[in-house]
mmCIF file of C-alpha atoms and ligand atoms in Angstrom:
data_model
loop_
_atom_site.group_PDB
_atom_site.id
_atom_site.type_symbol
_atom_site.label_atom_id
_atom_site.label_comp_id
_atom_site.label_asym_id
_atom_site.label_seq_id
_atom_site.Cartn_x
_atom_site.Cartn_y
_atom_site.Cartn_z
ATOM 1 C CA MET A 17 42.156 -7.090 16.067
ATOM 2 C CA ASP A 18 41.726 -3.363 15.859
ATOM 3 C CA LEU A 19 38.660 -1.255 16.359
ATOM 4 C CA PHE A 20 38.530 -0.446 12.637
ATOM 5 C CA TYR A 21 38.074 -4.130 11.789
ATOM 6 C CA ILE A 22 35.350 -4.572 14.434
ATOM 7 C CA THR A 23 33.513 -1.544 13.122
ATOM 8 C CA LYS A 24 33.671 -2.997 9.620
ATOM 9 C CA ILE A 25 32.186 -6.341 10.737
ATOM 10 C CA VAL A 26 29.349 -4.660 12.635
ATOM 11 C CA LEU A 27 28.714 -2.353 9.693
ATOM 12 C CA LEU A 28 28.618 -5.357 7.332
ATOM 13 C CA ALA A 29 26.091 -7.141 9.552
ATOM 14 C CA HIS A 30 24.031 -3.966 9.547
ATOM 15 C CA ILE A 31 24.113 -3.662 5.733
ATOM 16 C CA VAL A 32 23.195 -7.357 5.256
ATOM 17 C CA LEU A 33 20.223 -6.972 7.606
ATOM 18 C CA GLN A 34 19.054 -3.746 5.982
ATOM 19 C CA GLY A 35 19.272 -5.448 2.582
ATOM 20 C CA ALA A 36 17.187 -8.384 3.806
ATOM 21 C CA ALA A 37 14.552 -6.004 5.169
ATOM 22 C CA ALA A 38 14.357 -4.131 1.834
ATOM 23 C CA THR A 39 13.718 -7.250 -0.278
ATOM 24 C CA ASN A 40 11.004 -8.353 2.178
ATOM 25 C CA GLY A 41 9.243 -5.042 1.723
ATOM 26 C CA VAL A 42 5.528 -4.550 1.758
ATOM 27 C CA LEU A 43 5.517 -3.227 -1.847
ATOM 28 C CA TYR A 44 4.849 -5.226 -5.001
ATOM 29 C CA GLU A 45 7.604 -4.885 -7.647
ATOM 30 C CA TYR A 46 7.522 -1.591 -9.521
ATOM 31 C CA GLY A 47 9.801 0.618 -11.588
ATOM 32 C CA ASN A 48 10.755 1.799 -15.048
ATOM 33 C CA ALA A 49 11.300 -1.719 -16.382
ATOM 34 C CA THR A 50 7.610 -2.575 -16.147
ATOM 35 C CA ASP A 51 5.632 0.561 -15.385
ATOM 36 C CA LYS A 52 4.465 3.779 -16.951
ATOM 37 C CA LEU A 53 5.588 6.950 -15.249
ATOM 38 C CA SER A 54 3.374 9.952 -14.544
ATOM 39 C CA GLN A 55 4.203 13.384 -15.907
ATOM 40 C CA LYS A 56 5.941 15.882 -13.626
ATOM 41 C CA VAL A 57 2.849 17.869 -12.756
ATOM 42 C CA ASN A 58 1.396 19.264 -9.564
ATOM 43 C CA PHE A 59 -1.907 17.476 -9.784
ATOM 44 C CA GLY A 60 -4.094 15.679 -12.249
ATOM 45 C CA GLU A 61 -5.345 12.374 -13.441
ATOM 46 C CA VAL A 62 -4.459 9.519 -15.740
ATOM 47 C CA GLU A 63 -7.263 7.531 -17.338
ATOM 48 C CA ILE A 64 -6.724 3.805 -17.099
ATOM 49 C CA THR A 65 -8.605 2.174 -19.975
ATOM 50 C CA ASN A 66 -8.741 -1.012 -21.971
ATOM 51 C CA LEU A 67 -8.696 -3.282 -18.974
ATOM 52 C CA THR A 68 -8.269 -6.837 -20.192
ATOM 53 C CA VAL A 69 -10.791 -7.888 -17.518
ATOM 54 C CA LYS A 70 -13.607 -5.710 -16.199
ATOM 55 C CA PHE A 71 -13.036 -4.701 -12.602
ATOM 56 C CA PRO A 72 -15.979 -5.588 -10.320
ATOM 57 C CA LEU A 73 -16.416 -2.944 -7.645
ATOM 58 C CA PHE A 74 -19.291 -2.593 -5.177
ATOM 59 C CA GLY A 75 -21.780 -4.428 -7.381
ATOM 60 C CA LYS A 76 -20.831 -2.911 -10.743
ATOM 61 C CA ASN A 77 -18.267 -3.765 -13.420
ATOM 62 C CA TYR A 78 -15.860 -1.038 -14.531
ATOM 63 C CA SER A 79 -13.845 -0.947 -17.739
ATOM 64 C CA SER A 80 -11.982 2.252 -16.904
ATOM 65 C CA PHE A 81 -11.088 4.487 -13.993
ATOM 66 C CA TYR A 82 -8.877 7.461 -13.154
ATOM 67 C CA LEU A 83 -5.588 7.399 -11.332
ATOM 68 C CA CYS A 84 -5.442 10.708 -9.472
ATOM 69 C CA LEU A 85 -2.030 11.939 -8.444
ATOM 70 C CA GLU A 86 -3.743 13.048 -5.211
ATOM 71 C CA GLY A 87 -3.621 9.484 -3.952
ATOM 72 C CA ILE A 88 -6.913 7.996 -5.100
ATOM 73 C CA LEU A 89 -8.408 5.799 -7.785
ATOM 74 C CA ASP A 90 -11.563 7.560 -8.903
ATOM 75 C CA PHE A 91 -14.403 5.962 -10.851
ATOM 76 C CA ASN A 92 -15.810 9.390 -11.677
ATOM 77 C CA ARG A 93 -14.052 11.860 -13.951
ATOM 78 C CA GLY A 94 -12.837 15.217 -12.742
ATOM 79 C CA ASN A 95 -13.013 14.801 -9.006
ATOM 80 C CA CYS A 96 -9.298 14.538 -8.318
ATOM 81 C CA PHE A 97 -9.212 18.042 -6.905
ATOM 82 C CA ALA A 98 -11.884 17.616 -4.250
ATOM 83 C CA SER A 99 -10.850 17.954 -0.611
ATOM 84 C CA PRO A 100 -9.977 14.649 0.975
ATOM 85 C CA VAL A 101 -13.215 13.722 2.695
ATOM 86 C CA ILE A 102 -14.525 10.167 2.908
ATOM 87 C CA PRO A 103 -17.384 9.751 2.125
ATOM 88 C CA ARG A 104 -17.258 12.399 -0.521
ATOM 89 C CA ASP A 105 -20.207 13.812 -2.423
ATOM 90 C CA GLY A 106 -21.237 11.734 -5.348
ATOM 91 C CA SER A 107 -22.519 8.348 -6.239
ATOM 92 C CA LEU A 108 -19.406 6.798 -7.738
ATOM 93 C CA PRO A 109 -16.847 4.926 -5.690
ATOM 94 C CA ILE A 110 -13.294 5.852 -4.815
ATOM 95 C CA ILE A 111 -10.394 3.822 -3.566
ATOM 96 C CA ALA A 112 -8.163 6.079 -1.514
ATOM 97 C CA PRO A 113 -4.896 4.587 -0.276
ATOM 98 C CA PHE A 114 -3.741 8.055 0.755
ATOM 99 C CA TRP A 115 -5.888 10.957 -0.380
ATOM 100 C CA GLY A 116 -3.767 14.028 0.258
ATOM 101 C CA ASP A 117 -1.962 17.019 -1.208
ATOM 102 C CA PHE A 118 0.596 15.101 -3.238
ATOM 103 C CA SER A 119 2.944 16.878 -5.592
ATOM 104 C CA ILE A 120 5.583 15.310 -7.831
ATOM 105 C CA ALA A 121 6.707 18.631 -9.266
ATOM 106 C CA LEU A 122 9.796 18.699 -7.036
ATOM 107 C CA SER A 123 10.428 15.135 -6.038
ATOM 108 C CA GLY A 124 8.939 11.711 -6.502
ATOM 109 C CA ASP A 125 7.282 9.681 -9.229
ATOM 110 C CA ILE A 126 4.050 7.788 -9.699
ATOM 111 C CA TYR A 127 4.443 4.453 -11.443
ATOM 112 C CA TYR A 128 1.507 2.425 -12.704
ATOM 113 C CA ARG A 129 0.709 -0.615 -14.783
ATOM 114 C CA GLN A 130 -1.934 -3.179 -15.581
ATOM 115 C CA SER A 131 -0.509 -6.622 -15.854
ATOM 116 C CA ASN A 132 -1.281 -10.243 -16.476
ATOM 117 C CA ASP A 133 2.333 -11.327 -16.043
ATOM 118 C CA PRO A 134 1.990 -14.917 -14.753
ATOM 119 C CA ARG A 135 4.630 -14.377 -12.049
ATOM 120 C CA LEU A 136 2.772 -11.367 -10.688
ATOM 121 C CA LEU A 137 -0.591 -13.169 -10.950
ATOM 122 C CA ALA A 138 0.909 -16.085 -9.005
ATOM 123 C CA ASN A 139 2.053 -13.746 -6.228
ATOM 124 C CA ALA A 140 -1.301 -11.966 -6.102
ATOM 125 C CA THR A 141 -3.164 -15.303 -6.081
ATOM 126 C CA GLN A 142 -1.040 -16.531 -3.200
ATOM 127 C CA ASP A 143 -1.529 -13.345 -1.172
ATOM 128 C CA ILE A 144 -5.315 -13.222 -1.655
ATOM 129 C CA ASN A 145 -5.784 -16.913 -0.816
ATOM 130 C CA LYS A 146 -3.763 -16.307 2.343
ATOM 131 C CA TYR A 147 -5.833 -13.278 3.410
ATOM 132 C CA PHE A 148 -9.210 -14.630 2.220
ATOM 133 C CA PRO A 149 -8.967 -18.417 2.521
ATOM 134 C CA GLY A 150 -11.574 -20.754 1.036
ATOM 135 C CA LEU A 151 -12.351 -18.790 -2.140
ATOM 136 C CA ARG A 152 -9.967 -20.773 -4.401
ATOM 137 C CA PHE A 153 -9.170 -17.447 -6.000
ATOM 138 C CA SER A 154 -7.030 -17.263 -9.132
ATOM 139 C CA ALA A 155 -5.952 -13.758 -10.193
ATOM 140 C CA GLN A 156 -6.379 -12.830 -13.877
ATOM 141 C CA TRP A 157 -5.530 -9.132 -13.776
ATOM 142 C CA VAL A 158 -3.556 -6.833 -11.506
ATOM 143 C CA PHE A 159 -3.232 -3.055 -11.458
ATOM 144 C CA ILE A 160 -0.484 -1.416 -9.412
ATOM 145 C CA ALA A 161 0.044 2.289 -8.758
ATOM 146 C CA THR A 162 3.041 3.327 -6.686
ATOM 147 C CA TRP A 163 3.663 6.763 -5.215
ATOM 148 C CA ASP A 164 7.443 6.680 -4.882
ATOM 149 C CA LYS A 165 9.069 9.223 -2.511
ATOM 150 C CA VAL A 166 6.409 11.829 -3.215
ATOM 151 C CA THR A 167 6.290 15.128 -1.334
ATOM 152 C CA SER A 168 3.238 17.062 -0.266
ATOM 153 C CA ILE A 169 2.211 20.223 -2.103
ATOM 154 C CA LEU A 170 4.486 22.053 0.362
ATOM 155 C CA GLY A 171 7.371 20.463 -1.542
ATOM 156 C CA ILE A 172 9.450 19.597 1.509
ATOM 157 C CA VAL A 173 11.882 17.183 -0.116
ATOM 158 C CA THR A 174 12.973 15.747 3.218
ATOM 159 C CA GLN A 175 9.395 14.549 3.861
ATOM 160 C CA VAL A 176 8.337 11.978 1.292
ATOM 161 C CA ASN A 177 5.831 9.147 1.178
ATOM 162 C CA THR A 178 6.110 5.803 -0.580
ATOM 163 C CA LEU A 179 2.951 3.727 -0.885
ATOM 164 C CA GLN A 180 1.047 1.568 -3.297
ATOM 165 C CA VAL A 181 -2.476 0.528 -4.234
ATOM 166 C CA VAL A 182 -3.008 -2.844 -5.883
ATOM 167 C CA LEU A 183 -6.231 -3.985 -7.573
ATOM 168 C CA ILE A 184 -6.593 -7.725 -8.129
ATOM 169 C CA THR A 185 -9.446 -9.561 -9.859
ATOM 170 C CA ASP A 186 -10.461 -12.742 -11.657
ATOM 171 C CA GLY A 187 -13.375 -10.921 -13.308
ATOM 172 C CA THR A 188 -15.833 -11.900 -10.565
ATOM 173 C CA LEU A 189 -14.107 -11.500 -7.206
ATOM 174 C CA SER A 190 -12.002 -8.417 -6.625
ATOM 175 C CA PHE A 191 -9.579 -7.222 -3.985
ATOM 176 C CA VAL A 192 -7.629 -4.130 -3.035
ATOM 177 C CA LEU A 193 -4.322 -3.933 -1.199
ATOM 178 C CA PHE A 194 -2.951 -0.770 0.384
ATOM 179 C CA ASN A 195 0.815 -1.062 0.894
ATOM 180 C CA TYR A 196 2.450 1.626 3.044
ATOM 181 C CA ALA A 197 6.257 1.478 2.899
ATOM 182 C CA ASP A 198 7.206 4.887 4.258
ATOM 183 C CA ILE A 199 4.895 7.684 5.405
ATOM 184 C CA GLN A 200 6.756 10.824 6.469
ATOM 185 C CA TRP A 201 3.913 13.327 6.050
ATOM 186 C CA SER A 202 0.219 12.808 6.620
ATOM 187 C CA HIS A 203 -1.386 16.173 7.415
ATOM 188 C CA GLY A 204 -5.010 16.186 6.318
ATOM 189 C CA ALA A 205 -4.767 12.966 4.323
ATOM 190 C CA ALA A 206 -7.532 10.365 4.358
ATOM 191 C CA ALA A 207 -7.182 6.634 3.687
ATOM 192 C CA GLY A 208 -10.215 4.497 2.948
ATOM 193 C CA LEU A 209 -12.806 3.186 0.524
ATOM 194 C CA TYR A 210 -16.183 4.608 -0.453
ATOM 195 C CA ASN A 211 -18.803 2.632 -2.370
ATOM 196 C CA GLY A 212 -20.746 5.573 -3.736
ATOM 197 C CA ASN A 213 -23.435 5.409 -1.074
ATOM 198 C CA ALA A 214 -22.972 8.159 1.489
ATOM 199 C CA SER A 215 -23.904 5.833 4.311
ATOM 200 C CA GLU A 216 -21.333 3.219 3.335
ATOM 201 C CA TYR A 217 -17.633 3.763 3.673
ATOM 202 C CA TYR A 218 -14.568 2.429 5.361
ATOM 203 C CA GLN A 219 -11.892 4.719 6.693
ATOM 204 C CA LEU A 220 -8.515 3.668 8.072
ATOM 205 C CA ASN A 221 -7.466 6.875 9.732
ATOM 206 C CA ASN A 222 -8.734 10.080 11.193
ATOM 207 C CA PRO A 223 -7.197 12.843 9.042
ATOM 208 C CA ARG A 224 -6.970 15.059 12.120
ATOM 209 C CA ASP A 225 -5.040 12.419 14.043
ATOM 210 C CA SER A 226 -1.383 12.597 13.095
ATOM 211 C CA VAL A 227 -0.572 9.771 15.517
ATOM 212 C CA PHE A 228 -2.125 6.915 13.541
ATOM 213 C CA ASN A 229 0.739 5.078 11.897
ATOM 214 C CA LEU A 230 -0.105 3.449 8.546
ATOM 215 C CA THR A 231 3.294 1.762 8.128
ATOM 216 C CA SER A 232 3.140 -0.071 11.439
ATOM 217 C CA SER A 233 -0.535 -1.102 11.330
ATOM 218 C CA SER A 234 -2.325 -3.746 9.277
ATOM 219 C CA ASN A 235 -5.544 -5.743 9.011
ATOM 220 C CA ILE A 236 -3.667 -8.927 8.069
ATOM 221 C CA ASN A 237 -0.834 -8.884 10.611
ATOM 222 C CA TYR A 238 1.671 -7.626 8.039
ATOM 223 C CA PRO A 239 2.837 -4.133 9.065
ATOM 224 C CA GLY A 240 1.979 -1.587 6.386
ATOM 225 C CA ARG A 241 -0.391 -3.802 4.358
ATOM 226 C CA TRP A 242 -4.195 -3.659 4.348
ATOM 227 C CA ALA A 243 -6.411 -6.009 2.324
ATOM 228 C CA PHE A 244 -10.061 -5.594 1.295
ATOM 229 C CA ARG A 245 -12.553 -7.542 -0.778
ATOM 230 C CA VAL A 246 -14.548 -5.069 -2.885
ATOM 231 C CA ASP A 247 -16.801 -6.854 -5.420
ATOM 232 C CA LYS A 248 -19.838 -6.924 -3.071
ATOM 233 C CA LEU A 249 -21.867 -3.844 -2.137
ATOM 234 C CA GLN A 250 -19.852 -3.424 1.040
ATOM 235 C CA VAL A 251 -16.163 -3.668 1.806
ATOM 236 C CA GLU A 252 -15.168 -6.968 3.340
ATOM 237 C CA VAL A 253 -12.037 -7.276 5.465
ATOM 238 C CA PRO A 254 -10.037 -10.470 6.058
ATOM 239 C CA THR A 255 -11.542 -12.886 8.580
ATOM 240 C CA ILE A 256 -8.511 -12.312 10.742
ATOM 241 C CA GLN A 257 -10.078 -8.911 11.454
ATOM 242 C CA GLN A 258 -13.748 -9.939 11.452
ATOM 243 C CA THR A 259 -14.676 -7.366 14.087
ATOM 244 C CA THR A 260 -14.385 -4.489 11.604
ATOM 245 C CA THR A 261 -16.541 -5.780 8.749
ATOM 246 C CA THR A 262 -19.160 -3.130 9.442
ATOM 247 C CA MET A 263 -18.832 -0.267 7.026
ATOM 248 C CA SER A 264 -21.785 1.938 7.851
ATOM 249 C CA GLN A 265 -19.729 4.084 10.152
ATOM 250 C CA VAL A 266 -16.408 5.798 10.244
ATOM 251 C CA ILE A 267 -13.765 3.402 11.427
ATOM 252 C CA TYR A 268 -10.687 5.163 12.628
ATOM 253 C CA GLY A 269 -7.365 3.445 13.006
ATOM 254 C CA ASN A 270 -8.668 -0.073 13.352
ATOM 255 C CA GLY A 271 -5.494 -1.859 12.293
ATOM 256 C CA THR A 272 -4.182 -4.535 14.551
ATOM 257 C CA PRO A 273 -1.161 -3.046 16.319
ATOM 258 C CA THR A 274 1.903 -4.951 15.241
ATOM 259 C CA GLY A 275 4.447 -3.404 17.566
ATOM 260 C CA ASN A 276 5.480 -6.847 18.767
ATOM 261 C CA ILE A 277 6.494 -7.957 15.289
ATOM 262 C CA GLN A 278 8.616 -4.841 14.846
ATOM 263 C CA GLY A 279 10.070 -5.446 18.293
ATOM 264 C CA THR A 280 11.046 -8.992 17.357
ATOM 265 C CA PHE A 281 12.951 -7.800 14.297
ATOM 266 C CA ALA A 282 14.809 -5.258 16.428
ATOM 267 C CA THR A 283 15.780 -7.977 18.932
ATOM 268 C CA CYS A 284 16.998 -10.261 16.113
ATOM 269 C CA LYS A 285 19.251 -7.498 14.843
ATOM 270 C CA ILE A 286 20.812 -7.004 18.257
ATOM 271 C CA TYR A 287 21.562 -10.753 18.441
ATOM 272 C CA VAL A 288 23.276 -10.653 15.061
ATOM 273 C CA TYR A 289 25.392 -7.686 16.149
ATOM 274 C CA ILE A 290 26.400 -9.564 19.300
ATOM 275 C CA PHE A 291 27.169 -12.626 17.159
ATOM 276 C CA ALA A 292 29.352 -10.461 14.904
ATOM 277 C CA LEU A 293 31.238 -9.268 18.002
ATOM 278 C CA TYR A 294 31.770 -12.884 19.109
ATOM 279 C CA ILE A 295 33.358 -13.683 15.743
ATOM 280 C CA VAL A 296 35.746 -10.799 16.203
ATOM 281 C CA PHE A 297 36.531 -11.493 19.849
ATOM 282 C CA PRO A 298 37.022 -15.040 21.109
ATOM 283 C CA LEU A 299 34.576 -15.724 23.966
ATOM 284 C CA ASN A 300 37.197 -15.473 26.738
ATOM 285 C CA LEU A 301 38.180 -11.964 25.695
ATOM 286 C CA ILE A 302 34.712 -10.357 25.993
HETATM 287 C C1 NAG B 408 12.601 6.084 -13.919
HETATM 288 O O1 NAG B 408 12.768 7.037 -14.955
HETATM 289 C C2 NAG B 408 12.597 8.395 -14.527
HETATM 290 C C3 NAG B 408 12.632 9.291 -15.753
HETATM 291 O O2 NAG B 408 13.641 8.912 -16.611
HETATM 292 C C4 NAG B 408 13.647 8.737 -13.480
HETATM 293 O O3 NAG B 408 13.451 10.063 -13.025
HETATM 294 C C5 NAG B 408 13.527 7.767 -12.321
HETATM 295 O O4 NAG B 408 14.528 8.002 -11.370
HETATM 296 C C6 NAG B 408 13.600 6.330 -12.798
HETATM 297 N N1 NAG B 408 13.319 5.456 -11.688
HETATM 298 C C7 NAG B 408 14.182 4.598 -11.192
HETATM 299 C C8 NAG B 408 13.737 3.803 -10.022
HETATM 300 O O5 NAG B 408 15.306 4.451 -11.657
HETATM 301 C C1 NAG B 409 -7.920 1.431 -26.081
HETATM 302 O O1 NAG B 409 -8.684 0.783 -27.078
HETATM 303 C C2 NAG B 409 -9.178 1.674 -28.068
HETATM 304 C C3 NAG B 409 -10.095 0.912 -28.973
HETATM 305 O O2 NAG B 409 -9.552 -0.325 -29.307
HETATM 306 C C4 NAG B 409 -7.991 2.290 -28.800
HETATM 307 O O3 NAG B 409 -8.435 3.200 -29.775
HETATM 308 C C5 NAG B 409 -7.107 3.031 -27.796
HETATM 309 O O4 NAG B 409 -5.946 3.507 -28.417
HETATM 310 C C6 NAG B 409 -6.689 2.114 -26.654
HETATM 311 N N1 NAG B 409 -6.025 2.899 -25.639
HETATM 312 C C7 NAG B 409 -4.867 2.555 -25.105
HETATM 313 C C8 NAG B 409 -4.329 3.469 -24.065
HETATM 314 O O5 NAG B 409 -4.277 1.530 -25.419
HETATM 315 C C1 NAG B 410 -20.069 -8.309 -13.855
HETATM 316 O O1 NAG B 410 -19.349 -9.295 -14.580
HETATM 317 C C2 NAG B 410 -19.535 -10.603 -14.055
HETATM 318 C C3 NAG B 410 -18.601 -11.522 -14.790
HETATM 319 O O2 NAG B 410 -18.721 -11.377 -16.179
HETATM 320 C C4 NAG B 410 -21.001 -11.000 -14.210
HETATM 321 O O3 NAG B 410 -21.208 -12.284 -13.678
HETATM 322 C C5 NAG B 410 -21.836 -9.992 -13.437
HETATM 323 O O4 NAG B 410 -23.211 -10.264 -13.636
HETATM 324 C C6 NAG B 410 -21.550 -8.561 -13.881
HETATM 325 N N1 NAG B 410 -22.231 -7.655 -12.994
HETATM 326 C C7 NAG B 410 -22.954 -6.639 -13.420
HETATM 327 C C8 NAG B 410 -23.589 -5.787 -12.367
HETATM 328 O O5 NAG B 410 -23.093 -6.394 -14.616
HETATM 329 C C1 NAG B 411 6.800 -12.536 -6.410
HETATM 330 O O1 NAG B 411 7.093 -12.680 -5.024
HETATM 331 C C2 NAG B 411 8.463 -12.993 -4.778
HETATM 332 C C3 NAG B 411 8.596 -13.270 -3.292
HETATM 333 O O2 NAG B 411 8.137 -12.177 -2.530
HETATM 334 C C4 NAG B 411 9.334 -11.831 -5.242
HETATM 335 O O3 NAG B 411 10.688 -12.135 -5.024
HETATM 336 C C5 NAG B 411 9.095 -11.601 -6.721
HETATM 337 O O4 NAG B 411 9.826 -10.464 -7.132
HETATM 338 C C6 NAG B 411 7.613 -11.392 -7.006
HETATM 339 N N1 NAG B 411 7.422 -11.330 -8.440
HETATM 340 C C7 NAG B 411 6.665 -10.403 -9.036
HETATM 341 C C8 NAG B 411 6.602 -10.450 -10.526
HETATM 342 O O5 NAG B 411 6.051 -9.574 -8.405
HETATM 343 C C1 NAG B 412 -27.206 2.871 0.700
HETATM 344 O O1 NAG B 412 -27.060 1.981 1.790
HETATM 345 C C2 NAG B 412 -28.204 1.926 2.627
HETATM 346 C C3 NAG B 412 -27.853 1.056 3.828
HETATM 347 O O2 NAG B 412 -27.363 -0.188 3.429
HETATM 348 C C4 NAG B 412 -29.380 1.381 1.821
HETATM 349 O O3 NAG B 412 -30.546 1.367 2.643
HETATM 350 C C5 NAG B 412 -29.619 2.272 0.603
HETATM 351 O O4 NAG B 412 -30.611 1.732 -0.199
HETATM 352 C C6 NAG B 412 -28.344 2.427 -0.199
HETATM 353 N N1 NAG B 412 -28.548 3.409 -1.245
HETATM 354 C C7 NAG B 412 -28.215 3.159 -2.509
HETATM 355 C C8 NAG B 412 -28.456 4.288 -3.468
HETATM 356 O O5 NAG B 412 -27.726 2.107 -2.871
HETATM 357 C C1 NAG B 413 5.532 4.566 12.221
HETATM 358 O O1 NAG B 413 6.044 3.303 12.544
HETATM 359 C C2 NAG B 413 7.301 3.037 11.937
HETATM 360 C C3 NAG B 413 7.653 1.596 12.209
HETATM 361 O O2 NAG B 413 7.441 1.270 13.554
HETATM 362 C C4 NAG B 413 8.331 4.003 12.495
HETATM 363 O O3 NAG B 413 9.592 3.769 11.890
HETATM 364 C C5 NAG B 413 7.882 5.427 12.155
HETATM 365 O O4 NAG B 413 8.770 6.354 12.728
HETATM 366 C C6 NAG B 413 6.481 5.681 12.677
HETATM 367 N N1 NAG B 413 6.043 6.962 12.156
HETATM 368 C C7 NAG B 413 5.544 7.910 12.922
HETATM 369 C C8 NAG B 413 5.119 9.157 12.210
HETATM 370 O O5 NAG B 413 5.428 7.789 14.127
#
């Protein structure tokens, strides 16, 4: 057996494993088949209206909100251009998966949709009941916005971010997921939730701390995913992370480190490569 053949086997194992990782991604399904696509602009907002179910958020019910290209859902018109500071001025809430200087003028797209597709509702129901057990939750409406390979305003096309915010409700209980698939730039960006009361907010990261890694942290032990309950006056986090339910202070980088999980995947891969080598070489030849 020649080296070329061995290389091919190892390469094949690599491709199979990469493929498996991609389909297990942290993102909900998105794309042109189901979603609307934002215009190629530098900044701005899209009004999301005609919700089939009102979205309960921090004690109020909302029938519309704004999707800001700057990485936030805003319940107040015209504030997309504010500097990313949580809490911001104002008495209306924001949901900020990644409030930063996004630009899709050069590269990237923002996909969004409201849906009551039963398959999606079933997935959302399953996820929420896993993260918040005991509520017997049954999703009726889901909103998904996906920033897909989006650059910063600097337009460096080799540095792109892919992330998602998901709103899920049954009309009474409501939840938010932040899904971080790939974060290659983060300067000055803020991730968090603000309930419209300056003393009440929840922040994932310190914008000045470039070390905090959104794709490898989590509050539900699933690297890159964060879950929050948002219908009450204050943000509620999954019981798995009960220690961070307080919201009346800045909470920086409180995700459970999941380095071990990543490490396990890496070890698995090495075993498969070794296995591939054993197929190529009989045991006595290695
Ligand atoms: C969706 O359509 C837009 C515009 O036609 C295109 O730029 C983009 O690449 C498409 N997305 C995917 C995932 O194919
Ligand atoms: C929302 O509903 C109003 C009133 O029924 C309608 O005029 C408007 O076109 C709808 N907007 C969208 C985006 O469907
Ligand atoms: C929001 O809607 C729910 C469900 O219809 C209702 O029970 C609740 O009272 C409403 N809350 C407010 C503040 O209007
Ligand atoms: C539901 O979840 C399954 C398993 O993760 C996934 O394969 C499927 O694409 C999801 N369906 C929708 C509509 O999101
Ligand atoms: C904001 O939260 C504080 C602390 O919970 C509370 O005392 C105050 O009444 C709230 N303000 C408003 C406007 O809801
Ligand atoms: C964040 O963690 C992921 C997964 O462990 C890693 O691939 C990535 O390089 C890290 N990003 C930064 C900026 O350190």
